[in-house]
mmCIF file of C-alpha atoms and ligand atoms in Angstrom:
data_model
loop_
_atom_site.group_PDB
_atom_site.id
_atom_site.type_symbol
_atom_site.label_atom_id
_atom_site.label_comp_id
_atom_site.label_asym_id
_atom_site.label_seq_id
_atom_site.Cartn_x
_atom_site.Cartn_y
_atom_site.Cartn_z
ATOM 1 C CA MET A 1 135.166 146.518 122.139
ATOM 2 C CA ILE A 2 133.482 149.897 122.131
ATOM 3 C CA GLY A 3 134.528 151.477 125.426
ATOM 4 C CA PRO A 4 132.814 153.972 127.692
ATOM 5 C CA GLU A 5 134.958 156.875 126.470
ATOM 6 C CA LEU A 6 134.106 157.383 122.818
ATOM 7 C CA LYS A 7 136.709 160.006 121.955
ATOM 8 C CA PHE A 8 135.919 159.938 118.248
ATOM 9 C CA LYS A 9 132.145 159.584 118.434
ATOM 10 C CA ASP A 10 130.598 160.316 115.016
ATOM 11 C CA GLN A 11 133.908 161.516 113.585
ATOM 12 C CA VAL A 12 134.852 160.268 110.131
ATOM 13 C CA VAL A 13 138.321 158.819 109.749
ATOM 14 C CA ILE A 14 140.069 157.516 106.633
ATOM 15 C CA VAL A 15 142.945 155.111 107.273
ATOM 16 C CA THR A 16 144.851 154.269 104.106
ATOM 17 C CA GLY A 17 146.410 150.831 103.900
ATOM 18 C CA SER A 18 144.251 149.464 106.696
ATOM 19 C CA SER A 19 143.951 145.898 105.442
ATOM 20 C CA SER A 20 146.919 144.835 107.597
ATOM 21 C CA GLY A 21 149.572 145.829 110.109
ATOM 22 C CA ILE A 22 149.620 149.265 111.712
ATOM 23 C CA GLY A 23 146.833 150.616 109.478
ATOM 24 C CA LYS A 24 144.514 147.802 110.520
ATOM 25 C CA ALA A 25 145.187 148.467 114.214
ATOM 26 C CA CYS A 26 144.506 152.189 113.696
ATOM 27 C CA ALA A 27 141.220 151.523 111.886
ATOM 28 C CA ILE A 28 140.005 149.204 114.649
ATOM 29 C CA HIS A 29 141.172 151.566 117.404
ATOM 30 C CA PHE A 30 139.301 154.551 115.926
ATOM 31 C CA ALA A 31 136.156 152.486 115.339
ATOM 32 C CA ASN A 32 136.268 151.208 118.925
ATOM 33 C CA GLN A 33 136.163 154.839 120.023
ATOM 34 C CA GLY A 34 133.049 155.644 118.030
ATOM 35 C CA ALA A 35 134.418 156.799 114.664
ATOM 36 C CA HIS A 36 133.023 155.912 111.250
ATOM 37 C CA VAL A 37 136.082 154.415 109.598
ATOM 38 C CA VAL A 38 136.973 154.142 105.928
ATOM 39 C CA VAL A 39 139.037 150.984 105.618
ATOM 40 C CA ASN A 40 141.224 151.274 102.531
ATOM 41 C CA TYR A 41 143.160 148.580 100.711
ATOM 42 C CA SER A 42 144.958 148.483 97.401
ATOM 43 C CA SER A 43 145.092 144.829 96.374
ATOM 44 C CA ASN A 44 144.068 142.406 99.120
ATOM 45 C CA ALA A 45 140.274 142.641 99.316
ATOM 46 C CA GLU A 46 140.000 139.703 101.696
ATOM 47 C CA GLU A 47 142.286 141.296 104.279
ATOM 48 C CA GLY A 48 140.454 144.611 103.915
ATOM 49 C CA GLN A 49 137.179 142.796 104.531
ATOM 50 C CA ASN A 50 138.692 141.152 107.635
ATOM 51 C CA THR A 51 139.479 144.585 109.091
ATOM 52 C CA LEU A 52 135.956 145.806 108.372
ATOM 53 C CA ASP A 53 134.407 142.606 109.784
ATOM 54 C CA GLU A 54 136.332 143.071 113.012
ATOM 55 C CA ILE A 55 135.074 146.662 113.268
ATOM 56 C CA LEU A 56 131.477 145.634 112.626
ATOM 57 C CA SER A 57 131.593 142.695 115.013
ATOM 58 C CA ASN A 58 132.785 145.073 117.766
ATOM 59 C CA GLY A 59 129.651 147.153 117.094
ATOM 60 C CA GLY A 60 131.548 149.801 115.128
ATOM 61 C CA SER A 61 130.844 151.546 111.830
ATOM 62 C CA GLY A 62 132.837 151.584 108.625
ATOM 63 C CA ILE A 63 133.077 150.972 104.897
ATOM 64 C CA LEU A 64 135.654 149.248 102.727
ATOM 65 C CA VAL A 65 137.146 151.179 99.797
ATOM 66 C CA LYS A 66 139.660 149.929 97.257
ATOM 67 C CA ALA A 67 142.132 152.573 96.105
ATOM 68 C CA ASP A 68 145.793 152.648 95.159
ATOM 69 C CA VAL A 69 147.021 155.803 96.922
ATOM 70 C CA SER A 70 149.545 156.486 94.175
ATOM 71 C CA ARG A 71 146.749 156.947 91.599
ATOM 72 C CA GLU A 72 145.079 160.327 91.623
ATOM 73 C CA GLU A 73 141.716 159.237 90.223
ATOM 74 C CA GLU A 74 141.433 156.376 92.742
ATOM 75 C CA VAL A 75 142.253 158.684 95.660
ATOM 76 C CA LEU A 76 139.666 161.235 94.509
ATOM 77 C CA ALA A 77 137.072 158.467 94.145
ATOM 78 C CA MET A 78 137.807 157.242 97.689
ATOM 79 C CA PHE A 79 137.252 160.719 99.120
ATOM 80 C CA ARG A 80 134.044 161.136 97.089
ATOM 81 C CA GLU A 81 132.752 157.815 98.399
ATOM 82 C CA THR A 82 133.601 158.835 101.960
ATOM 83 C CA ILE A 83 131.697 162.113 101.686
ATOM 84 C CA ASN A 84 128.756 160.474 99.911
ATOM 85 C CA LYS A 85 128.477 157.931 102.701
ATOM 86 C CA PHE A 86 129.293 159.943 105.829
ATOM 87 C CA GLY A 87 128.937 163.593 104.717
ATOM 88 C CA LYS A 88 132.251 164.877 106.108
ATOM 89 C CA LEU A 89 135.824 164.065 107.081
ATOM 90 C CA ASP A 90 137.526 164.707 110.434
ATOM 91 C CA VAL A 91 140.776 162.741 110.323
ATOM 92 C CA LEU A 92 143.084 161.310 107.671
ATOM 93 C CA VAL A 93 145.639 158.697 108.683
ATOM 94 C CA SER A 94 147.891 158.524 105.642
ATOM 95 C CA ASN A 95 149.438 155.179 106.410
ATOM 96 C CA ALA A 96 149.794 153.108 103.230
ATOM 97 C CA GLY A 97 153.400 152.195 102.595
ATOM 98 C CA LEU A 98 155.599 149.370 101.419
ATOM 99 C CA GLN A 99 159.178 148.137 101.083
ATOM 100 C CA LYS A 100 160.960 146.874 97.949
ATOM 101 C CA ASP A 101 164.351 146.065 99.383
ATOM 102 C CA SER A 102 167.498 145.705 97.327
ATOM 103 C CA PRO A 103 171.209 146.462 97.571
ATOM 104 C CA PHE A 104 171.711 149.889 96.034
ATOM 105 C CA LEU A 105 174.016 148.578 93.291
ATOM 106 C CA GLU A 106 171.249 146.272 92.099
ATOM 107 C CA MET A 107 168.206 148.421 92.733
ATOM 108 C CA THR A 108 166.019 148.788 89.664
ATOM 109 C CA LEU A 109 164.231 151.967 88.676
ATOM 110 C CA GLN A 110 161.000 150.041 89.136
ATOM 111 C CA GLN A 111 161.848 149.208 92.773
ATOM 112 C CA TRP A 112 162.786 152.809 93.422
ATOM 113 C CA GLN A 113 159.721 154.228 91.684
ATOM 114 C CA LYS A 114 157.153 151.936 93.288
ATOM 115 C CA VAL A 115 158.264 152.862 96.817
ATOM 116 C CA ILE A 116 158.376 156.587 96.056
ATOM 117 C CA ASP A 117 154.987 156.409 94.314
ATOM 118 C CA VAL A 118 153.173 154.696 97.185
ATOM 119 C CA ASN A 119 155.042 156.031 100.225
ATOM 120 C CA LEU A 120 155.542 159.640 99.128
ATOM 121 C CA THR A 121 153.268 160.512 96.204
ATOM 122 C CA GLY A 122 150.502 158.628 98.013
ATOM 123 C CA MET A 123 150.925 161.026 100.934
ATOM 124 C CA PHE A 124 150.749 164.027 98.598
ATOM 125 C CA LEU A 125 147.549 162.835 96.925
ATOM 126 C CA THR A 126 145.719 161.799 100.101
ATOM 127 C CA CYS A 127 146.809 164.794 102.204
ATOM 128 C CA ARG A 128 145.887 167.236 99.459
ATOM 129 C CA ALA A 129 142.440 165.659 99.112
ATOM 130 C CA ALA A 130 141.913 165.748 102.892
ATOM 131 C CA ALA A 131 143.072 169.360 103.231
ATOM 132 C CA ARG A 132 140.780 170.471 100.388
ATOM 133 C CA GLN A 133 137.896 168.665 102.049
ATOM 134 C CA PHE A 134 138.575 170.290 105.445
ATOM 135 C CA VAL A 135 138.713 173.762 103.891
ATOM 136 C CA SER A 136 135.527 173.223 101.901
ATOM 137 C CA GLN A 137 133.701 172.030 105.021
ATOM 138 C CA VAL A 138 134.422 175.383 106.660
ATOM 139 C CA GLU A 139 133.505 177.362 103.528
ATOM 140 C CA ASN A 140 130.221 175.499 103.153
ATOM 141 C CA ALA A 141 129.236 175.498 106.821
ATOM 142 C CA THR A 142 125.731 176.860 107.364
ATOM 143 C CA GLU A 143 126.720 178.614 110.595
ATOM 144 C CA PRO A 144 130.167 179.827 111.722
ATOM 145 C CA SER A 145 131.987 177.720 114.287
ATOM 146 C CA HIS A 146 132.979 179.363 117.564
ATOM 147 C CA SER A 147 135.428 176.610 118.381
ATOM 148 C CA GLU A 148 139.129 177.400 118.641
ATOM 149 C CA LEU A 149 139.987 173.765 117.997
ATOM 150 C CA SER A 150 141.414 172.249 114.842
ATOM 151 C CA ILE A 151 138.987 171.704 111.971
ATOM 152 C CA GLY A 152 140.829 168.670 110.601
ATOM 153 C CA LYS A 153 143.712 166.422 111.516
ATOM 154 C CA ILE A 154 146.221 164.606 109.340
ATOM 155 C CA ILE A 155 148.629 161.977 110.661
ATOM 156 C CA LEU A 156 151.305 160.582 108.379
ATOM 157 C CA MET A 157 152.909 157.188 108.911
ATOM 158 C CA SER A 158 156.632 157.733 108.710
ATOM 159 C CA SER A 159 159.360 155.502 110.217
ATOM 160 C CA VAL A 160 162.487 155.704 112.344
ATOM 161 C CA HIS A 161 164.136 155.592 108.922
ATOM 162 C CA ASP A 162 163.229 159.228 108.419
ATOM 163 C CA VAL A 163 166.345 159.813 110.548
ATOM 164 C CA ILE A 164 168.169 156.442 110.646
ATOM 165 C CA PRO A 165 169.972 155.704 107.363
ATOM 166 C CA TRP A 166 169.212 152.171 106.103
ATOM 167 C CA ALA A 167 171.568 150.386 103.720
ATOM 168 C CA GLY A 168 169.770 147.995 101.414
ATOM 169 C CA HIS A 169 166.574 150.028 101.750
ATOM 170 C CA VAL A 170 167.505 153.396 100.248
ATOM 171 C CA ASN A 171 164.220 153.774 98.374
ATOM 172 C CA TYR A 172 162.305 153.282 101.628
ATOM 173 C CA ALA A 173 164.560 155.547 103.724
ATOM 174 C CA ALA A 174 164.445 158.257 101.039
ATOM 175 C CA SER A 175 160.646 158.084 100.970
ATOM 176 C CA LYS A 176 160.424 158.375 104.766
ATOM 177 C CA GLY A 177 162.952 161.214 104.918
ATOM 178 C CA GLY A 178 160.829 162.913 102.261
ATOM 179 C CA ILE A 179 157.708 162.453 104.375
ATOM 180 C CA MET A 180 159.360 164.409 107.191
ATOM 181 C CA MET A 181 159.853 167.576 105.108
ATOM 182 C CA PHE A 182 156.564 167.105 103.295
ATOM 183 C CA MET A 183 154.772 166.871 106.643
ATOM 184 C CA LYS A 184 156.524 169.880 108.168
ATOM 185 C CA SER A 185 155.983 172.027 105.080
ATOM 186 C CA ILE A 186 152.284 171.310 104.756
ATOM 187 C CA SER A 187 151.858 171.698 108.496
ATOM 188 C CA GLN A 188 153.330 175.208 108.249
ATOM 189 C CA GLU A 189 151.089 175.990 105.283
ATOM 190 C CA LEU A 190 147.873 174.515 106.679
ATOM 191 C CA ALA A 191 148.103 175.637 110.315
ATOM 192 C CA PRO A 192 146.465 179.029 109.554
ATOM 193 C CA HIS A 193 143.485 177.026 108.255
ATOM 194 C CA LYS A 194 143.418 175.279 111.655
ATOM 195 C CA ILE A 195 144.402 171.994 110.074
ATOM 196 C CA ARG A 196 146.924 170.063 112.152
ATOM 197 C CA VAL A 197 149.484 167.819 110.461
ATOM 198 C CA ASN A 198 151.883 165.534 112.355
ATOM 199 C CA SER A 199 153.615 162.196 111.836
ATOM 200 C CA VAL A 200 154.416 159.129 113.838
ATOM 201 C CA SER A 201 157.631 157.235 113.243
ATOM 202 C CA PRO A 202 157.417 153.619 114.334
ATOM 203 C CA GLY A 203 160.481 151.502 114.967
ATOM 204 C CA ALA A 204 160.328 147.712 114.774
ATOM 205 C CA ILE A 205 156.651 146.822 115.018
ATOM 206 C CA LYS A 206 155.488 143.239 114.637
ATOM 207 C CA THR A 207 153.634 143.348 111.306
ATOM 208 C CA PRO A 208 153.810 141.526 107.962
ATOM 209 C CA ILE A 209 156.304 144.108 106.579
ATOM 210 C CA ASN A 210 159.155 142.760 108.763
ATOM 211 C CA LYS A 211 157.973 139.191 109.369
ATOM 212 C CA GLU A 212 161.178 137.893 107.837
ATOM 213 C CA VAL A 213 163.073 139.445 110.777
ATOM 214 C CA TRP A 214 160.864 138.713 113.811
ATOM 215 C CA SER A 215 159.999 135.170 112.721
ATOM 216 C CA ASP A 216 163.684 134.120 112.648
ATOM 217 C CA PRO A 217 165.043 133.676 116.233
ATOM 218 C CA ASN A 218 168.581 134.817 115.335
ATOM 219 C CA LYS A 219 167.449 137.894 113.433
ATOM 220 C CA TYR A 220 164.956 138.628 116.202
ATOM 221 C CA ASN A 221 167.752 138.638 118.821
ATOM 222 C CA ASP A 222 169.870 140.926 116.651
ATOM 223 C CA LEU A 223 166.876 143.222 116.308
ATOM 224 C CA LEU A 224 166.418 143.431 120.095
ATOM 225 C CA ASN A 225 169.993 144.766 120.314
ATOM 226 C CA LEU A 226 168.715 147.822 118.465
ATOM 227 C CA ILE A 227 165.864 148.404 120.931
ATOM 228 C CA PRO A 228 166.824 149.702 124.400
ATOM 229 C CA TYR A 229 163.339 148.856 125.689
ATOM 230 C CA LYS A 230 163.980 145.198 124.711
ATOM 231 C CA ARG A 231 160.691 144.375 123.100
ATOM 232 C CA ILE A 232 159.301 144.589 119.615
ATOM 233 C CA GLY A 233 156.413 147.045 119.258
ATOM 234 C CA THR A 234 152.807 146.149 118.606
ATOM 235 C CA PRO A 235 150.503 147.795 116.066
ATOM 236 C CA GLN A 236 148.395 148.927 119.029
ATOM 237 C CA ASP A 237 151.376 150.849 120.468
ATOM 238 C CA VAL A 238 151.303 152.914 117.294
ATOM 239 C CA ALA A 239 147.514 153.166 116.996
ATOM 240 C CA LYS A 240 147.268 154.726 120.467
ATOM 241 C CA ALA A 241 149.814 157.416 119.559
ATOM 242 C CA VAL A 242 148.029 158.117 116.275
ATOM 243 C CA ALA A 243 144.735 158.511 118.122
ATOM 244 C CA TRP A 244 146.316 161.007 120.518
ATOM 245 C CA LEU A 245 147.615 163.094 117.622
ATOM 246 C CA ALA A 246 144.150 162.940 116.032
ATOM 247 C CA SER A 247 142.419 164.031 119.231
ATOM 248 C CA ASP A 248 141.884 167.488 120.710
ATOM 249 C CA ASP A 249 144.232 166.489 123.545
ATOM 250 C CA SER A 250 147.093 167.354 121.180
ATOM 251 C CA ASP A 251 145.476 170.515 119.817
ATOM 252 C CA TYR A 252 148.648 172.618 120.198
ATOM 253 C CA VAL A 253 150.897 170.083 118.436
ATOM 254 C CA ASN A 254 151.791 171.003 114.849
ATOM 255 C CA GLY A 255 154.402 169.607 112.495
ATOM 256 C CA GLU A 256 155.850 167.152 115.006
ATOM 257 C CA THR A 257 157.166 163.654 114.574
ATOM 258 C CA LEU A 258 156.447 161.283 117.445
ATOM 259 C CA TYR A 259 158.870 158.331 117.592
ATOM 260 C CA ILE A 260 157.202 155.114 118.757
ATOM 261 C CA ASP A 261 160.275 152.952 118.808
ATOM 262 C CA GLY A 262 161.257 151.654 122.265
ATOM 263 C CA GLY A 263 164.293 153.917 122.045
ATOM 264 C CA MET A 264 165.594 152.717 118.673
ATOM 265 C CA THR A 265 166.537 156.295 117.761
ATOM 266 C CA LEU A 266 168.705 156.634 120.912
ATOM 267 C CA TYR A 267 171.810 155.164 119.208
ATOM 268 C CA PRO A 268 171.750 152.004 121.416
ATOM 269 C CA GLU A 269 175.157 150.875 120.022
ATOM 270 C CA PHE A 270 176.652 153.714 122.076
ATOM 271 C CA ALA A 271 175.325 152.381 125.407
ATOM 272 C CA ASP A 272 178.637 150.547 125.997
ATOM 273 C CA ASN A 273 180.757 151.869 123.151
ATOM 274 C CA GLY A 274 182.185 155.031 121.682
HETATM 275 C C1 BGC B 1 160.361 149.068 108.633
HETATM 276 C C2 BGC B 1 160.568 147.728 109.300
HETATM 277 C C3 BGC B 1 161.759 147.824 110.239
HETATM 278 C C4 BGC B 1 161.670 149.019 111.157
HETATM 279 C C5 BGC B 1 162.912 149.209 112.005
HETATM 280 C C6 BGC B 1 160.229 150.129 109.676
HETATM 281 O O1 BGC B 1 159.946 151.364 109.109
HETATM 282 O O2 BGC B 1 159.189 149.005 107.818
HETATM 283 O O3 BGC B 1 160.793 146.739 108.321
HETATM 284 O O4 BGC B 1 161.814 146.636 111.045
HETATM 285 O O5 BGC B 1 161.441 150.193 110.394
HETATM 286 O O6 BGC B 1 164.099 149.112 111.267
#
């Protein structure tokens, strides 16, 4: 529910891929803190509507926009709709992503391309649109701002697989590794504009993307062996970290990746080995 501390009151936040999983939790979390949220989905309108309904029933504000982030014209239309409705943009959470798993020897070009298109090109298209919007808001401002704080924040949804190699998922790992350098490079380029760009890298979070693993007791136990903290993450664990990176509390943080993974990147196999 809307809490007493509305950290994002009247801010406008786009969360791509917010019809389910981590994106949905982010959208609801921002709305609960007073933001106007653009809930984006690519194919499942019903799930997108569920996210928006939850926001509205909590007393929050938002709109639902269909757009495939890998298609330039759809991304541009989503940003136009956002500005038409709310007049500005404060935060982009570039979250939309997917897996098309396959052993490398059998991976098709289509499986490779789809993952790169959505997970990496989608970041390019949405981040570019957000950065252009932030810059134009400053150029078109009626009076100069005296604030030292960031004029716009971008958070990219990466994964522990931006540093952990992942056999059977090379398209996904390559896309996430790509996000790391994309994020750092645009952060370096956009910082002089006072735009902050950072990523979060979740480990195993209980969402539809890895249901096959956490819903099978044997696979679930194997998974816990990879997590020193011995629990699977929740979408809210990630949403809270995203909100911190989007807030002025992290105003001096640029080009960083925050791992939200219960220690998965600590090489847990070495705890009693090596
Ligand atoms: C993947 C999940 C996986 C997790 C840890 C995530 O990026 O989407 O399927 O469980 O990484 O391996």
